[in-house]
């Protein structure tokens, strides 16, 4: 008897038909004698819609937030009518849905009166998506005769108060999961849990960042000591590249935790970047699979790195990036300038995606999202004001609308010539490389190029990744 943790993403619970499909997947395992813990996202599009209600509420646009609220109500009611029998159970679920959505309206009303929304209020509003979906899914599972109990992540995942991107407090989260969730599993119940949300120790709702349900599932899988974590989504697995850029993209049968972590960080949308953290130490096998094509084995993710002849397994890219360069003759050997720059960047609320410094130490560059670039420039110039006044530092230059392309392959460590092959390939296609960085894990190489060259760069490097798929099979 195995214990499986299964996370169902937004599209996997996005319609009555999808939920039905997800339930069949759970049922297949429970009928085979296994135990299943389900983590669910909000129905597809609902998180975005809820964010829209925040905006509308701030602007006093009652018509819009009421309209969106009606839409969300309708979708959940429809799913409840289609999936939940008998009528008394259906009525209970409908009542819960309506209570939650009434509460949503009240919060929007409060935001309208205040004319602003704090990150804490935004988290409270977006939490409704998962709190609604898990009620429908749990009751529908029960209706199929599989005893289920619904849990809110707020009861299990305890976090700091960094709203919209909260970090779990591991020890007490582990304690809550062991005390509250494990007994239910031992009693033969299939819990259905909200992804994405947690709560501070004093009970205020937080979220783990967009796409955070994967992370929730990994945390739970780790602390219940699951035999496998399956991320059920709407694609067959982790792809060699974005099929919208290159139609030849293939599903990788296997990737390592480090490789998939790198892929998630550098733009492949399959997984939340933090997902592998909790399960890596426990060596829990993970799989990405397609709810709508459950016969496909998906991508297996594990600790070992499989060597392939071309080493490179996947190519990803991130658009709308700015590269900032800090330069100056007086920087040579002056410690602390880079450190202060990165601190100022994080104070400005921006995430650094890639850093590179030349050995002359007269400049270094780093990349952030276009949307953050100006603010970061001002923050860094402010921090380095004294050095700029002394002309030790010239200032901060911005190069906008560039892209980062990353090639990922765990076998890079100790394999000479991989970088050579990558940059020769780019050179053969006359693609100009603006800046280069290799991840410390030696599992990826990233570089910055002009946006115009993106497709060609990805396609020519993807040849190397495609060759790897043959080797893994
Ligand atoms: N519903 C949340 C989002 O759309 C979390 C998730 O689905 O993982 O970001
Ligand atoms: Mg997702």
XYZ file of C-alpha atoms in Angstrom, residues 236-431:
196
model
C 2.247 15.499 -20.793
C 5.318 16.428 -18.755
C 8.428 18.580 -18.664
C 9.294 19.549 -22.227
C 12.648 20.014 -23.916
C 11.549 23.539 -24.795
C 8.468 25.699 -25.191
C 6.457 24.090 -28.034
C 5.211 27.548 -29.039
C 8.787 28.389 -30.013
C 9.757 25.022 -31.476
C 7.086 22.528 -32.472
C 9.576 19.681 -32.207
C 9.548 19.989 -28.398
C 9.348 16.598 -26.668
C 8.491 15.342 -23.216
C 11.562 14.426 -21.182
C 10.963 10.983 -19.651
C 13.221 11.849 -16.723
C 14.944 14.886 -15.191
C 16.711 15.383 -11.874
C 15.494 17.664 -9.064
C 18.285 20.134 -9.759
C 17.532 20.222 -13.456
C 13.824 20.799 -12.970
C 14.548 23.406 -10.284
C 16.725 25.288 -12.748
C 14.081 24.977 -15.471
C 11.404 26.378 -13.187
C 13.628 29.267 -12.140
C 14.486 30.114 -15.720
C 11.030 30.330 -17.188
C 9.621 26.825 -17.775
C 6.188 27.223 -16.274
C 5.628 23.584 -15.272
C 6.585 23.943 -11.630
C 6.816 26.591 -8.962
C 10.568 27.153 -8.449
C 10.495 26.238 -4.766
C 8.706 22.925 -5.285
C 11.721 20.661 -5.101
C 13.095 22.206 -1.871
C 11.054 20.224 0.679
C 11.293 16.856 -1.035
C 14.906 16.893 -2.147
C 16.330 15.919 1.252
C 13.788 13.143 1.643
C 14.369 11.771 -1.809
C 10.659 11.557 -2.625
C 10.090 10.685 -6.271
C 8.057 13.187 -8.181
C 6.195 13.058 -11.464
C 4.546 15.605 -13.726
C 1.564 14.108 -15.543
C -1.384 15.108 -17.695
C -4.856 14.841 -16.109
C -6.372 14.741 -19.584
C -4.022 12.043 -20.863
C -3.476 9.831 -17.821
C -2.135 6.938 -19.914
C 0.984 8.984 -20.629
C 3.678 8.211 -18.038
C 4.717 11.888 -17.827
C 8.106 13.046 -16.574
C 9.730 11.306 -13.657
C 11.817 13.565 -11.392
C 14.414 12.133 -9.033
C 17.759 12.646 -7.367
C 20.057 11.023 -9.943
C 21.352 12.878 -12.936
C 21.187 10.817 -16.113
C 24.137 11.449 -18.402
C 23.423 12.044 -22.074
C 25.857 12.509 -24.933
C 24.860 16.084 -25.750
C 24.491 16.898 -22.005
C 21.873 19.587 -22.647
C 18.360 18.430 -21.829
C 16.239 21.530 -22.197
C 16.264 25.140 -23.333
C 14.148 27.808 -21.650
C 13.809 31.538 -21.965
C 12.490 34.548 -20.095
C 11.286 37.592 -21.976
C 10.952 41.223 -20.903
C 14.205 41.415 -19.027
C 16.454 44.397 -18.344
C 20.161 44.177 -17.821
C 21.688 46.646 -15.393
C 25.408 47.364 -15.432
C 27.300 48.972 -12.569
C 30.705 50.161 -13.694
C 33.557 52.409 -12.650
C 37.331 52.509 -12.525
C 37.292 52.918 -8.760
C 35.546 49.603 -8.165
C 38.657 47.468 -8.523
C 39.234 45.628 -5.290
C 36.662 47.654 -3.351
C 34.683 45.110 -1.404
C 31.007 45.472 -0.769
C 29.798 47.279 -3.861
C 28.187 44.191 -5.355
C 26.708 43.208 -1.998
C 25.193 46.648 -1.440
C 23.849 46.707 -5.000
C 22.053 43.402 -4.522
C 20.666 44.440 -1.156
C 19.339 47.669 -2.650
C 17.776 45.609 -5.446
C 15.992 43.366 -3.013
C 14.808 46.374 -0.997
C 13.291 47.668 -4.221
C 11.300 44.432 -4.297
C 12.979 43.026 -7.401
C 14.281 39.553 -8.021
C 17.726 39.093 -9.596
C 17.653 36.432 -12.284
C 21.275 36.350 -13.363
C 24.575 37.962 -12.335
C 27.852 38.223 -14.174
C 31.159 39.954 -13.487
C 34.276 40.185 -15.605
C 37.612 39.531 -13.943
C 38.778 43.125 -14.490
C 36.337 43.962 -11.676
C 35.509 47.238 -13.349
C 31.905 46.337 -13.938
C 29.311 43.755 -13.202
C 25.855 43.265 -14.555
C 22.663 41.663 -13.393
C 19.198 41.186 -14.784
C 15.747 41.961 -13.439
C 12.282 42.110 -15.003
C 11.655 45.124 -17.246
C 8.881 46.274 -14.913
C 11.324 46.586 -11.995
C 14.283 48.064 -13.853
C 13.818 51.791 -13.276
C 13.074 51.414 -9.619
C 16.135 49.210 -9.138
C 18.348 51.716 -10.949
C 17.253 54.521 -8.613
C 17.607 52.342 -5.528
C 21.128 51.257 -6.465
C 22.239 54.777 -7.394
C 20.908 55.958 -4.081
C 22.829 53.259 -2.240
C 26.072 54.048 -4.100
C 25.627 57.850 -3.921
C 28.955 58.452 -2.151
C 30.931 56.317 -4.635
C 29.195 58.016 -7.560
C 30.032 61.444 -6.136
C 33.683 60.356 -5.775
C 33.558 59.054 -9.358
C 34.614 55.606 -8.187
C 31.389 54.346 -9.720
C 30.048 55.834 -12.950
C 26.432 54.881 -12.334
C 23.941 52.280 -13.389
C 23.155 51.665 -17.059
C 19.995 49.929 -18.169
C 19.626 47.840 -21.282
C 15.928 47.136 -21.733
C 13.937 44.490 -23.583
C 16.521 41.765 -23.681
C 15.892 38.082 -22.954
C 17.597 35.371 -20.943
C 18.056 32.000 -22.576
C 19.080 29.093 -20.356
C 20.296 25.662 -21.336
C 19.903 23.056 -18.624
C 21.664 19.738 -18.197
C 22.950 18.148 -15.020
C 25.873 16.485 -16.764
C 27.620 19.835 -17.303
C 29.522 19.419 -14.089
C 32.875 18.038 -15.052
C 32.071 17.770 -18.758
C 34.301 20.169 -20.631
C 33.185 21.629 -23.899
C 29.486 22.132 -23.209
C 29.751 25.919 -23.028
C 31.968 25.795 -26.098
C 29.343 23.898 -28.046
C 26.581 26.287 -26.942
C 28.411 29.443 -27.939
C 29.787 27.979 -31.164
C 26.228 27.092 -32.147
C 25.123 30.657 -31.398
C 28.099 32.038 -33.306
C 27.238 29.869 -36.318
C 23.846 31.574 -36.317
C 25.386 35.049 -35.911
C 23.639 35.574 -32.588
